[in-house]
XYZ file of C-alpha atoms in Angstrom:
756
model
C -16.731 20.113 18.672
C -19.071 19.738 15.641
C -21.201 17.295 13.878
C -19.143 15.305 11.328
C -22.051 14.927 9.219
C -23.280 18.427 9.144
C -20.044 20.279 8.662
C -19.397 19.739 4.952
C -22.897 20.958 4.121
C -22.257 24.010 6.220
C -18.926 24.602 4.386
C -20.698 24.573 1.090
C -23.434 27.012 2.056
C -20.794 29.314 3.665
C -18.687 29.328 0.662
C -21.795 30.163 -1.449
C -22.806 33.070 0.821
C -19.198 34.271 0.978
C -19.027 34.478 -2.887
C -22.429 36.257 -3.104
C -21.406 38.902 -0.856
C -17.932 39.212 -2.341
C -16.048 38.259 0.795
C -12.810 36.352 0.982
C -13.538 32.771 0.950
C -11.664 30.632 3.606
C -9.642 27.452 2.663
C -8.959 24.348 4.635
C -5.264 23.801 6.059
C -3.602 21.494 8.377
C -1.737 23.623 10.842
C 1.421 21.897 12.480
C 2.494 23.342 15.738
C 5.300 23.315 18.099
C 4.700 20.816 20.947
C 3.328 22.479 24.146
C 6.103 23.006 26.792
C 5.148 26.342 28.559
C 3.026 26.159 31.809
C 0.411 28.581 30.382
C -0.469 26.625 27.265
C -0.182 23.152 29.010
C -2.978 24.082 31.346
C -5.421 24.718 28.624
C -7.578 21.874 27.102
C -6.039 20.962 23.702
C -9.004 22.316 21.708
C -8.788 25.614 23.563
C -5.314 25.979 23.000
C -5.725 25.139 19.278
C -8.510 27.780 19.085
C -6.217 30.242 20.694
C -4.249 30.298 17.574
C -7.275 31.605 15.546
C -7.873 35.445 14.937
C -9.656 36.730 18.051
C -12.431 38.370 15.933
C -13.224 35.401 13.828
C -16.297 33.215 14.424
C -15.692 29.791 15.970
C -18.816 27.998 15.410
C -21.730 27.890 12.967
C -23.964 29.925 15.157
C -21.586 32.904 15.326
C -22.793 34.341 12.019
C -20.527 36.355 9.915
C -18.853 36.011 6.525
C -18.157 32.237 5.605
C -19.830 31.175 8.733
C -19.035 27.570 10.023
C -16.888 25.774 12.312
C -13.228 27.030 12.036
C -11.486 24.110 13.614
C -12.372 21.040 11.844
C -10.044 18.669 13.702
C -7.837 18.920 16.938
C -5.114 16.446 16.492
C -3.706 15.163 19.744
C -1.965 11.692 19.045
C -0.076 11.583 15.819
C 0.359 15.369 15.144
C 0.597 18.461 17.428
C -1.834 20.835 15.530
C -5.253 21.124 14.011
C -7.264 21.446 10.900
C -9.054 24.655 10.244
C -10.670 26.901 7.653
C -8.709 30.153 6.990
C -8.734 33.022 4.781
C -5.565 33.969 2.893
C -4.822 36.787 5.223
C -5.449 34.669 8.263
C -3.214 31.846 6.991
C -0.338 34.304 6.258
C -0.706 35.811 9.900
C -0.662 32.304 11.346
C 2.295 31.505 9.620
C 4.354 34.219 11.343
C 2.863 33.420 14.790
C 5.455 31.851 17.384
C 4.769 28.192 17.736
C 3.434 27.560 14.237
C 5.643 25.261 12.358
C 3.847 25.151 8.911
C 0.410 25.188 7.121
C -0.552 22.627 4.766
C -3.346 23.472 2.247
C -5.770 20.651 1.929
C -4.987 18.075 -0.851
C -6.864 15.035 -1.967
C -5.004 11.745 -2.188
C -5.706 8.780 -4.512
C -6.544 5.304 -3.435
C -3.459 3.345 -4.332
C -9.241 -13.351 -1.132
C -9.988 -17.152 -2.114
C -6.444 -18.235 -3.541
C -3.779 -16.023 -1.938
C -3.760 -17.738 1.523
C -3.096 -21.003 -0.143
C -0.632 -19.386 -2.528
C 1.247 -17.966 0.507
C 1.096 -21.234 2.340
C -1.357 -20.395 4.962
C -3.281 -23.645 5.614
C -6.047 -24.397 8.055
C -4.580 -27.621 9.351
C -4.122 -28.034 13.278
C -0.406 -28.199 13.037
C 0.156 -25.184 10.913
C 1.494 -21.901 12.380
C -1.580 -20.259 11.060
C -3.821 -22.186 13.371
C -1.430 -21.869 16.102
C -1.561 -18.069 16.102
C -5.346 -18.248 16.394
C -5.382 -16.776 12.946
C -4.382 -13.412 14.183
C -6.627 -13.750 17.392
C -6.710 -10.788 19.725
C -4.874 -8.289 17.316
C -6.735 -5.086 16.136
C -6.208 -4.028 12.683
C -7.235 -0.384 11.827
C -8.074 0.137 8.237
C -7.768 3.764 6.950
C -9.796 3.549 3.722
C -13.325 4.088 2.296
C -15.239 2.331 5.006
C -16.896 -1.103 4.990
C -20.019 -2.978 4.222
C -20.658 -4.484 7.748
C -23.447 -6.852 6.678
C -21.104 -8.721 4.300
C -20.459 -12.415 5.381
C -16.805 -11.617 5.597
C -17.317 -9.563 8.618
C -19.275 -12.061 10.544
C -17.969 -12.814 14.073
C -18.305 -16.714 14.134
C -15.477 -17.787 16.384
C -14.254 -14.401 17.336
C -13.384 -13.339 20.963
C -14.731 -10.057 22.384
C -12.704 -6.939 21.737
C -9.515 -6.740 24.072
C -9.870 -4.700 27.290
C -7.510 -2.068 25.974
C -9.959 -1.131 23.179
C -11.424 2.564 23.308
C -12.902 2.855 19.906
C -16.463 3.841 18.955
C -19.014 2.575 16.574
C -20.976 5.103 14.381
C -22.859 2.531 12.231
C -26.663 3.532 12.559
C -29.336 1.050 12.883
C -30.625 0.764 9.259
C -32.295 -2.271 7.703
C -29.717 -4.793 6.522
C -26.629 -2.563 7.096
C -25.261 -4.569 9.933
C -23.247 -3.019 12.639
C -20.208 -3.537 14.948
C -19.693 -6.949 16.457
C -16.592 -8.994 17.710
C -15.175 -8.793 14.091
C -15.822 -5.241 13.275
C -15.326 -3.561 16.840
C -15.065 0.009 15.795
C -16.074 2.110 12.912
C -15.858 6.048 12.358
C -16.062 8.436 9.405
C -14.285 11.702 8.938
C -15.051 15.030 6.941
C -16.453 14.706 3.534
C -16.364 10.896 3.900
C -19.176 11.159 6.459
C -21.922 12.496 4.365
C -22.236 10.100 1.480
C -24.408 7.404 3.369
C -27.171 7.193 5.655
C -24.702 5.186 8.034
C -21.335 7.318 7.776
C -18.836 4.428 7.814
C -20.514 2.578 5.093
C -18.264 1.738 1.954
C -19.338 3.868 -1.069
C -16.411 2.681 -3.115
C -15.955 -1.113 -2.639
C -12.393 -0.372 -1.795
C -12.406 -0.300 1.937
C -14.654 -3.500 2.041
C -12.145 -5.296 -0.351
C -8.990 -4.317 1.689
C -10.667 -5.062 5.094
C -11.508 -8.618 4.042
C -8.146 -9.138 2.551
C -6.475 -8.222 5.916
C -8.895 -9.974 8.291
C -11.963 -11.161 6.654
C -13.506 -14.208 8.388
C -13.952 -17.604 6.605
C -16.529 -17.612 3.869
C -17.227 -20.884 1.938
C -18.190 -21.160 -1.684
C -16.814 -17.659 -2.591
C -16.445 -16.795 -6.197
C -17.074 -13.916 -8.875
C -19.444 -15.063 -11.528
C -18.380 -18.621 -11.045
C -14.635 -17.935 -11.287
C -11.901 -18.431 -8.447
C -14.181 -20.515 -6.457
C -13.168 -21.491 -2.965
C -13.164 -20.463 0.705
C -12.427 -16.920 1.085
C -10.676 -15.396 4.082
C -8.233 -12.701 5.028
C -4.684 -13.205 6.129
C -5.742 -12.955 9.895
C -9.422 -14.141 9.794
C -9.785 -13.851 13.528
C -8.261 -10.646 14.102
C -10.501 -7.696 14.965
C -11.129 -4.952 12.568
C -11.357 -1.123 13.225
C -12.656 0.998 10.372
C -11.708 4.469 9.838
C -13.581 6.136 6.705
C -11.371 8.936 5.505
C -12.143 8.741 1.873
C -15.261 9.042 -0.284
C -15.081 7.028 -3.527
C -11.649 7.864 -4.802
C -11.185 11.352 -2.782
C -9.096 11.218 0.425
C -8.489 14.546 2.053
C -5.134 14.841 3.806
C -6.918 16.398 7.066
C -9.275 13.551 7.121
C -6.414 10.919 6.695
C -4.553 12.521 9.717
C -7.713 12.422 11.835
C -8.421 8.787 10.936
C -4.598 8.049 12.096
C -5.136 10.198 15.271
C -8.327 8.272 16.064
C -6.550 4.786 15.338
C -3.740 5.591 17.668
C -6.042 6.941 20.236
C -8.296 3.825 20.038
C -5.698 1.195 20.712
C -5.099 -0.557 17.256
C -2.149 -2.848 16.901
C -1.646 -2.492 13.245
C -2.429 0.314 10.692
C -3.165 -0.667 7.072
C -3.388 2.344 4.553
C -3.868 1.591 0.970
C -3.712 5.277 0.029
C -0.982 6.951 -2.169
C 0.060 9.777 0.082
C 3.590 10.846 -0.359
C 4.954 13.024 -3.140
C 8.538 12.530 -2.047
C 8.910 15.306 0.267
C 11.438 14.994 2.972
C 9.759 13.562 5.955
C 9.367 16.647 8.139
C 7.119 18.145 5.385
C 5.305 14.759 4.979
C 2.227 14.686 7.372
C 1.808 10.937 6.927
C 5.452 10.357 7.894
C 4.956 12.572 10.789
C 1.812 10.728 11.991
C 3.199 7.224 11.541
C 6.184 7.907 13.466
C 3.895 8.855 16.487
C 2.210 5.443 15.760
C 5.305 3.308 15.955
C 6.227 5.144 19.065
C 3.135 3.401 20.563
C 4.178 0.136 19.237
C 1.699 0.052 16.290
C 2.837 -1.615 13.043
C 2.307 0.542 9.894
C 1.621 -1.033 6.335
C 1.262 1.265 3.513
C 0.874 1.036 -0.243
C 3.976 1.667 -2.475
C 1.648 3.401 -5.123
C 0.448 2.527 -8.529
C 2.906 4.968 -10.506
C 5.180 2.096 -11.907
C 7.281 0.945 -13.691
C 8.772 4.635 -13.590
C 12.003 4.703 -11.412
C 11.676 6.827 -8.295
C 7.940 6.593 -8.159
C 7.446 4.889 -4.707
C 5.517 6.533 -2.189
C 5.209 6.069 1.794
C 8.966 5.912 2.170
C 9.517 6.632 5.672
C 11.736 3.728 7.142
C 9.399 3.140 10.185
C 6.619 2.057 7.630
C 6.390 -1.219 5.637
C 6.195 -0.205 2.009
C 4.548 -2.653 0.002
C 4.782 -3.415 -3.864
C 2.306 -5.527 -5.841
C 2.935 -8.930 -7.443
C 0.965 -11.707 -9.073
C -0.107 -15.156 -7.973
C -0.178 -18.467 -10.001
C -4.012 -17.991 -10.592
C -5.510 -16.754 -14.136
C -9.010 -16.329 -15.207
C -8.041 -17.753 -18.485
C -9.144 -16.776 -22.025
C -7.416 -17.832 -25.261
C -7.189 -15.892 -28.549
C -6.965 -17.935 -31.711
C -5.943 -16.296 -35.012
C -6.786 -17.427 -38.498
C -3.271 -18.770 -39.013
C -3.716 -21.131 -35.959
C -1.652 -19.143 -33.552
C -3.011 -19.121 -30.000
C -2.430 -16.553 -27.065
C -3.538 -16.777 -23.549
C -5.291 -14.007 -21.833
C -7.397 -13.003 -18.948
C -11.020 -11.773 -18.457
C -13.445 -12.020 -15.527
C -16.359 -12.129 -17.911
C -16.697 -15.713 -19.227
C -19.967 -15.787 -21.086
C -21.917 -19.008 -21.721
C -23.290 -17.451 -24.909
C -20.019 -16.549 -26.596
C -20.517 -14.130 -29.479
C -16.828 -14.244 -30.348
C -16.355 -18.092 -29.901
C -16.045 -18.808 -33.754
C -13.717 -16.998 -36.210
C -14.845 -13.648 -36.916
C -13.232 -10.767 -38.968
C -10.434 -9.025 -36.921
C -10.167 -5.210 -37.146
C -7.363 -2.960 -35.712
C -8.698 0.577 -35.931
C -5.324 1.899 -34.683
C -3.352 0.522 -37.812
C -4.201 4.077 -39.287
C -1.803 5.647 -36.733
C -4.769 7.492 -35.018
C -3.760 7.238 -31.224
C -7.540 7.581 -30.248
C -8.553 4.854 -32.573
C -5.572 2.639 -31.313
C -6.900 2.861 -27.817
C -10.514 2.536 -29.046
C -11.544 5.621 -27.699
C -13.273 6.377 -30.972
C -14.368 3.757 -33.478
C -15.783 3.473 -37.110
C -19.279 1.814 -37.524
C -17.551 -0.975 -39.589
C -16.353 -2.749 -36.350
C -20.018 -3.980 -36.048
C -20.034 -7.815 -35.539
C -16.237 -8.048 -35.628
C -13.369 -8.649 -33.000
C -11.691 -5.412 -32.359
C -7.999 -5.143 -31.362
C -7.383 -2.149 -28.914
C -4.345 -1.029 -27.074
C -4.451 -0.496 -23.502
C -5.214 3.105 -22.186
C -4.063 2.274 -18.629
C -5.633 -0.378 -16.364
C -8.181 1.859 -15.109
C -9.936 2.266 -18.267
C -9.878 -1.240 -19.639
C -13.698 -1.664 -18.986
C -14.427 1.371 -20.389
C -12.627 0.535 -23.549
C -14.798 -2.603 -23.927
C -17.948 -0.538 -23.147
C -16.918 1.605 -26.317
C -16.434 -1.539 -28.420
C -20.002 -2.974 -27.351
C -21.491 0.451 -28.011
C -20.310 0.196 -31.529
C -21.803 -3.367 -31.732
C -18.481 -5.066 -31.753
C -18.585 -8.695 -31.231
C -15.376 -9.035 -28.949
C -12.261 -7.262 -27.946
C -8.628 -8.274 -27.769
C -7.004 -5.786 -25.474
C -3.322 -5.733 -25.838
C -0.723 -4.109 -23.410
C 1.590 -1.141 -24.360
C 5.227 -1.951 -24.175
C 5.812 -0.809 -20.794
C 2.929 -2.954 -19.374
C 4.703 -5.962 -20.618
C 3.247 -9.215 -19.443
C 0.895 -8.008 -16.631
C -2.699 -8.950 -17.524
C -5.861 -8.138 -15.667
C -9.043 -10.314 -15.059
C -11.472 -7.564 -15.511
C -15.280 -7.676 -15.473
C -15.776 -6.813 -19.108
C -19.090 -6.246 -20.790
C -18.488 -8.316 -23.908
C -16.300 -11.369 -24.855
C -12.682 -10.036 -24.371
C -9.231 -11.156 -23.780
C -6.412 -9.024 -22.080
C -3.115 -10.190 -23.537
C 0.463 -9.205 -23.064
C 2.405 -6.722 -25.134
C 4.476 -9.675 -26.616
C 1.108 -11.421 -27.727
C -0.287 -8.197 -29.015
C 2.544 -7.538 -31.124
C 2.420 -10.671 -32.697
C -1.440 -10.394 -33.315
C -0.682 -6.896 -34.907
C 1.853 -8.524 -37.230
C -0.784 -11.209 -38.125
C -3.384 -8.631 -38.888
C -0.923 -6.614 -41.086
C 0.099 -9.805 -43.002
C -3.193 -10.880 -44.483
C -6.055 -9.126 -46.261
C -8.731 -11.018 -44.283
C -7.501 -11.511 -40.686
C -9.937 -13.469 -38.250
C -9.883 -14.319 -34.712
C -11.847 -16.042 -32.083
C -11.928 -15.878 -28.183
C -12.620 -18.775 -25.966
C -13.001 -18.895 -22.238
C -11.423 -21.588 -19.983
C -12.244 -20.396 -16.567
C -9.879 -20.645 -13.478
C -6.355 -22.039 -14.096
C -3.959 -22.573 -11.151
C -0.216 -23.281 -11.392
C 0.620 -20.608 -14.093
C 4.274 -19.806 -14.539
C 6.163 -17.538 -13.914
C 4.687 -16.618 -10.573
C 5.089 -14.559 -8.681
C 6.057 -11.561 -10.807
C 5.703 -7.766 -10.199
C 2.984 -6.029 -11.623
C 3.888 -3.136 -14.003
C 1.999 -0.600 -12.051
C 3.883 -1.167 -8.752
C 5.733 1.827 -8.077
C 9.615 1.646 -8.076
C 12.468 2.840 -6.071
C 14.694 4.557 -5.237
C 12.989 6.802 -2.704
C 13.201 10.417 -3.511
C 13.091 11.318 0.311
C 15.792 8.981 1.432
C 17.448 7.072 -1.484
C 19.874 5.325 0.729
C 16.939 3.144 2.340
C 15.706 0.368 0.089
C 12.048 1.021 -0.803
C 9.654 -0.676 -1.480
C 10.444 -3.098 1.349
C 8.548 -6.147 0.110
C 6.093 -7.473 -2.449
C 2.713 -9.256 -1.822
C -0.285 -10.422 -3.844
C -1.657 -7.424 -5.502
C -3.118 -8.736 -9.009
C -6.509 -9.910 -9.561
C -7.311 -10.321 -5.769
C -10.774 -11.892 -5.045
C -12.177 -10.385 -1.723
C -15.476 -8.800 -0.420
C -17.408 -6.419 -2.292
C -19.774 -3.519 -1.628
C -21.861 -2.014 -4.458
C -20.121 1.067 -5.717
C -20.423 3.895 -8.164
C -16.770 3.183 -9.072
C -18.199 0.183 -10.799
C -21.540 1.393 -11.991
C -21.997 -1.746 -14.132
C -22.564 -3.926 -10.989
C -24.081 -1.296 -8.633
C -27.511 -3.127 -8.845
C -26.243 -6.569 -8.504
C -26.824 -7.416 -4.852
C -25.864 -11.074 -5.458
C -22.090 -9.959 -6.245
C -20.649 -10.567 -2.772
C -17.085 -10.763 -3.921
C -14.951 -9.039 -6.676
C -11.480 -8.835 -8.079
C -9.355 -5.949 -7.722
C -5.738 -4.983 -8.544
C -3.220 -2.603 -7.062
C -0.815 -2.005 -4.185
C -4.003 -1.287 -2.462
C -4.604 -4.919 -2.404
C -1.163 -6.113 -1.436
C -0.909 -3.835 1.404
C -3.719 -5.537 3.389
C -2.123 -8.844 2.851
C 1.039 -7.730 4.584
C -1.152 -5.900 7.315
C -2.872 -9.184 7.977
C 0.255 -11.131 8.058
C 1.661 -8.742 10.396
C -1.198 -9.155 12.828
C -0.636 -13.047 12.727
C 2.925 -12.427 13.869
C 1.935 -9.978 16.361
C -0.528 -12.495 17.768
C 2.255 -15.121 18.082
C 4.825 -12.651 19.358
C 3.007 -9.745 21.260
C 6.199 -8.237 22.501
C 7.933 -7.715 19.085
C 8.434 -4.098 18.136
C 7.011 -2.761 14.680
C 10.793 -2.912 13.525
C 11.147 -6.582 14.596
C 8.147 -7.485 12.682
C 9.181 -5.670 9.669
C 12.643 -7.389 9.780
C 10.799 -10.747 10.127
C 8.795 -10.073 7.084
C 11.668 -8.793 4.982
C 14.523 -11.197 5.981
C 12.196 -14.261 5.286
C 10.842 -13.093 1.929
C 11.533 -14.959 -1.259
C 13.797 -13.667 -4.209
C 12.861 -16.579 -6.115
C 9.631 -17.643 -7.585
C 7.852 -20.980 -7.249
C 10.149 -22.430 -9.878
C 13.070 -21.470 -8.047
C 14.434 -18.966 -10.231
C 14.705 -15.168 -9.465
C 11.381 -13.268 -9.388
C 10.747 -11.406 -12.613
C 9.292 -8.026 -13.361
C 6.588 -7.129 -15.802
C 8.937 -7.530 -18.785
C 10.018 -11.068 -17.416
C 13.483 -9.734 -16.605
C 14.858 -10.356 -13.223
C 13.322 -8.006 -10.824
C 15.561 -5.555 -9.052
C 15.305 -4.989 -5.297
C 14.257 -1.298 -6.150
C 11.243 -3.177 -7.977
C 10.136 -5.762 -5.572
C 11.883 -4.789 -2.236
C 13.597 -7.607 -0.377
C 11.232 -10.262 -1.983
C 7.867 -11.816 -2.149
C 6.387 -12.421 1.371
C 6.513 -15.822 2.885
C 4.356 -15.892 5.998
C 5.390 -19.354 7.201
C 9.003 -18.335 7.570
C 8.144 -14.751 8.811
C 6.657 -16.002 12.033
C 9.921 -17.779 12.830
C 12.653 -15.662 11.354
C 15.570 -16.680 13.738
C 17.148 -13.286 13.725
C 15.792 -9.739 13.509
C 17.162 -6.359 12.840
C 15.507 -4.340 15.625
C 14.992 -0.636 15.917
C 13.416 1.684 18.640
C 11.824 5.045 17.706
C 14.694 6.780 19.200
C 16.979 4.871 16.764
C 15.651 6.779 13.818
C 16.761 10.171 15.423
C 20.518 10.080 14.384
C 19.283 8.923 10.783
C 17.052 11.863 10.590
C 19.918 14.243 11.702
C 22.052 12.461 9.088
C 19.582 13.488 6.483
C 20.442 17.061 7.185
C 17.137 18.107 8.527
C 18.624 19.917 11.400
C 17.360 20.165 15.086
C 14.292 21.904 14.089
C 13.335 19.491 11.155
C 13.923 16.454 13.277
C 11.787 17.992 16.182
C 8.905 18.439 13.844
C 8.778 14.724 13.164
C 9.663 13.266 16.833
C 7.776 16.255 18.649
C 10.579 16.800 21.125
C 13.772 18.850 21.242
C 16.726 17.295 19.578
C 20.490 18.118 19.608
C 21.901 16.545 16.442
C 25.463 17.465 17.301
C 25.394 15.437 20.519
C 23.555 12.418 19.103
C 26.305 11.837 16.263
C 24.260 11.710 12.979
C 24.485 8.591 11.034
C 24.084 7.782 7.240
C 21.242 6.053 5.672
C 23.440 2.891 5.293
C 24.292 2.943 8.989
C 20.667 2.622 10.070
C 20.078 -0.843 11.458
C 17.773 -1.768 8.568
C 17.208 -5.259 7.171
C 18.546 -4.211 3.863
C 21.581 -2.356 2.902
C 22.105 0.368 0.193
C 25.684 1.259 -0.190
C 26.451 4.341 -2.303
C 29.809 3.063 -3.177
C 32.362 5.340 -4.968
C 36.080 4.682 -4.886
C 36.508 4.086 -1.266
C 35.300 1.017 0.794
C 32.379 1.593 3.099
C 31.919 -0.081 6.309
C 28.810 -0.274 8.240
C 27.599 -2.000 11.646
C 24.465 -4.030 12.048
C 23.079 -5.545 15.150
C 20.717 -8.499 15.216
C 18.636 -10.057 17.841
C 18.101 -13.899 18.420
C 14.472 -14.524 18.598
C 15.031 -18.240 17.928
C 16.499 -20.881 20.121
C 19.289 -20.536 22.772
C 22.508 -22.120 21.354
C 21.852 -21.009 17.822
C 25.016 -20.530 15.511
C 24.910 -18.559 12.442
C 27.518 -18.340 9.570
C 27.729 -15.354 6.882
C 27.217 -16.191 3.364
C 27.532 -13.526 0.727
C 26.064 -13.911 -2.606
C 27.424 -10.874 -4.770
C 28.452 -10.247 -8.215
C 32.188 -10.600 -8.894
C 32.510 -6.848 -9.274
C 31.952 -6.208 -5.706
C 33.678 -7.536 -2.641
C 31.870 -7.860 0.718
C 33.565 -8.839 4.035
C 31.644 -9.708 7.126
C 33.257 -9.507 10.656
C 32.923 -11.669 12.497
C 31.888 -14.314 9.814
C 29.969 -16.396 12.545
C 27.590 -15.514 15.440
C 26.906 -17.757 18.410
C 23.953 -17.010 20.648
C 23.780 -18.468 24.048
C 20.328 -17.257 24.908
C 17.008 -15.963 23.403
C 16.868 -12.238 22.926
C 20.651 -11.910 22.884
C 22.036 -9.301 20.556
C 25.233 -9.362 18.664
C 26.852 -6.992 16.254
C 28.933 -7.307 13.079
C 30.375 -5.194 10.438
C 29.876 -5.299 6.677
C 32.600 -3.699 4.518
C 31.694 -3.084 0.689
C 34.405 -2.383 -1.852
C 34.761 -2.547 -5.690
C 36.966 -5.704 -6.598
C 38.327 -4.173 -9.770
C 40.005 -0.853 -10.448
C 36.900 0.767 -11.964
C 33.516 0.986 -10.405
C 30.516 -0.934 -12.162
C 28.469 1.969 -13.665
C 25.538 -0.346 -13.871
C 25.575 -1.015 -10.074
C 25.198 -4.393 -8.352
C 22.749 -6.390 -6.258
C 23.270 -9.420 -4.031
C 22.562 -10.724 -0.670
C 24.190 -11.405 2.836
C 22.606 -14.487 4.565
C 23.017 -15.514 8.128
C 22.601 -19.323 7.915
C 21.987 -21.737 10.540
C 20.697 -25.262 10.323
C 17.069 -24.152 10.890
C 17.058 -20.540 9.486
C 18.199 -18.261 6.530
C 18.094 -14.594 7.405
C 18.636 -12.812 4.211
C 19.356 -9.081 3.770
C 19.632 -7.543 0.263
C 22.806 -5.501 -0.334
C 22.173 -2.922 -3.142
C 24.950 -0.803 -4.694
C 22.994 1.746 -6.810
C 24.099 2.617 -10.462
C 26.408 5.512 -10.641
C 23.681 8.012 -11.819
C 21.700 7.121 -8.761
C 24.640 7.603 -6.421
C 25.350 10.986 -8.027
């Protein structure tokens, strides 16, 4: 169709020429079409059929000349979407909207990008008798990373111990033979770049952001001994599925991800034959699913049996901020581990406060008591965040308030530019106790809001405050752990508030993984010795779950995406390593809308006992129940639907591993079906753990399975126990308990304002 590398340059030239001649410039659109079902169109090759929707007089290739010359059709989608991406003028777009067979046009938008210790923290051990080893470390499974590309020469992507690609594999490798770049092997079996992401490197799929290399190695990086970052977090690095194959789809350049490139990457991944798709991109704005291109595309993926793991987003802690909410995707929140890269702030009055920093200097200019200054004490918000500083900070420790976790290093750079000796970075109230191990450029300590408040009070209490910062390196076993990071996006879902989102939490704070030099971290772009780096975000938690899903798929190749998802959710931990409920960033009990069902527990997920299974067709009555109508549901499932004949169901009636009940005055009864994936002869008893304000009845209270893969159904009735509904809502669990398994499903009764 066209050269991936050349097209963006042609687009730029064409736009300039069009502007010079006063002609209407064209814009990029994704065009969603009705499925082909007439004999005439079905006989055409798909690209010719797509081209038939363009104005007849318009040029269709760069050689045709004319205004705004260049390829009109950018992508022809054939596996996850019926439609194409094209360049259209405003008039052409308007004409196409009125044409038979055209459902909708989506203007191009750009989407944001949303380890040594985490395998051990999650209980993944390399001993011969462990399930991780028995699974072959994900052997034979292909994980498709839709991200910023990869640095193929990194040791995490070596193929020692790897089998050849599976026979079903149909993908391509676009790495070019350049010195030191590496290429495809039995680990990285495919690599492609799309759109603007294809022009920023000599070898198109090479990572220019560091993000894709980090996420790919987290999901499936091979074992690398003696990994660390600046001497911290030392150990053997590996992904969750170290012997799974990787297929790389570069759809982002640095932090820009075009929606038409994302859909092209998903289309290629499905065509190539991946088993798992990992997508650390914040792609949803809460639109209903038939208006959400990624929801439509991933539905087609799960129809092919492909498991999809997607980031919940980094817009927390605001309620309703979660993205990637379609129930056929696993939506992943971000939590902490029990590791800290420890710093300690000591004040002149003897108080000490622990913090974090990846920069742990041997020559510590802030290691002795120095004058402490707080420019923000004047009330100037710019000074409070250290955006601007007086010259008087020279040689002193500067107290700064966080401007957001993406700006922490920049704040330290400002302090250093004004000759500050060190920085104490304190959280804002909403950031709570979440602290980052960032690669600062001067002695620094990132402390909690609680610690920052006490440091501020000390500063105001004495005319000559002092502070020092000491560095203690890697500390394991910190508590509480895990907790949910403040930035992790929260439910309920705007598109479907009656489905619990996010689904689950995984490690997403200060995650060490493979690193590629990047302009996103210019302070290290020339440091070729920096093979690993720490990053935080739901971008980091998502590939953890993708890799664990690959391990489950390797052990249970016949399981559906919904069965794997159920296994992950019902086996997750609602309690931390001390046995108390997982906390949020304020050290309050985390709600299910904050953490999902719980924190992932891989060792239990591979043997869940029971699963709540769903076929792709099972989502259709649910979509009808959302009120999309026949046409709206057809836009998602790509075939004709008669909702009246299917009997629409409510969100609570979907056979999901969690239950959200919008409870008003009347009791609500829903039906669930579980499949026995444990032993024949298993017996399970229902155990309900709910606040006293809510009554839950399960019928029958006991399930007996005579054989493996047997299905049994039960009903759950939820009602208020008292005369008045609890305005604050309620949360608890339904557990099916056997001598060998606990299959736990969260039950959420949302607050009255959410129900309304």
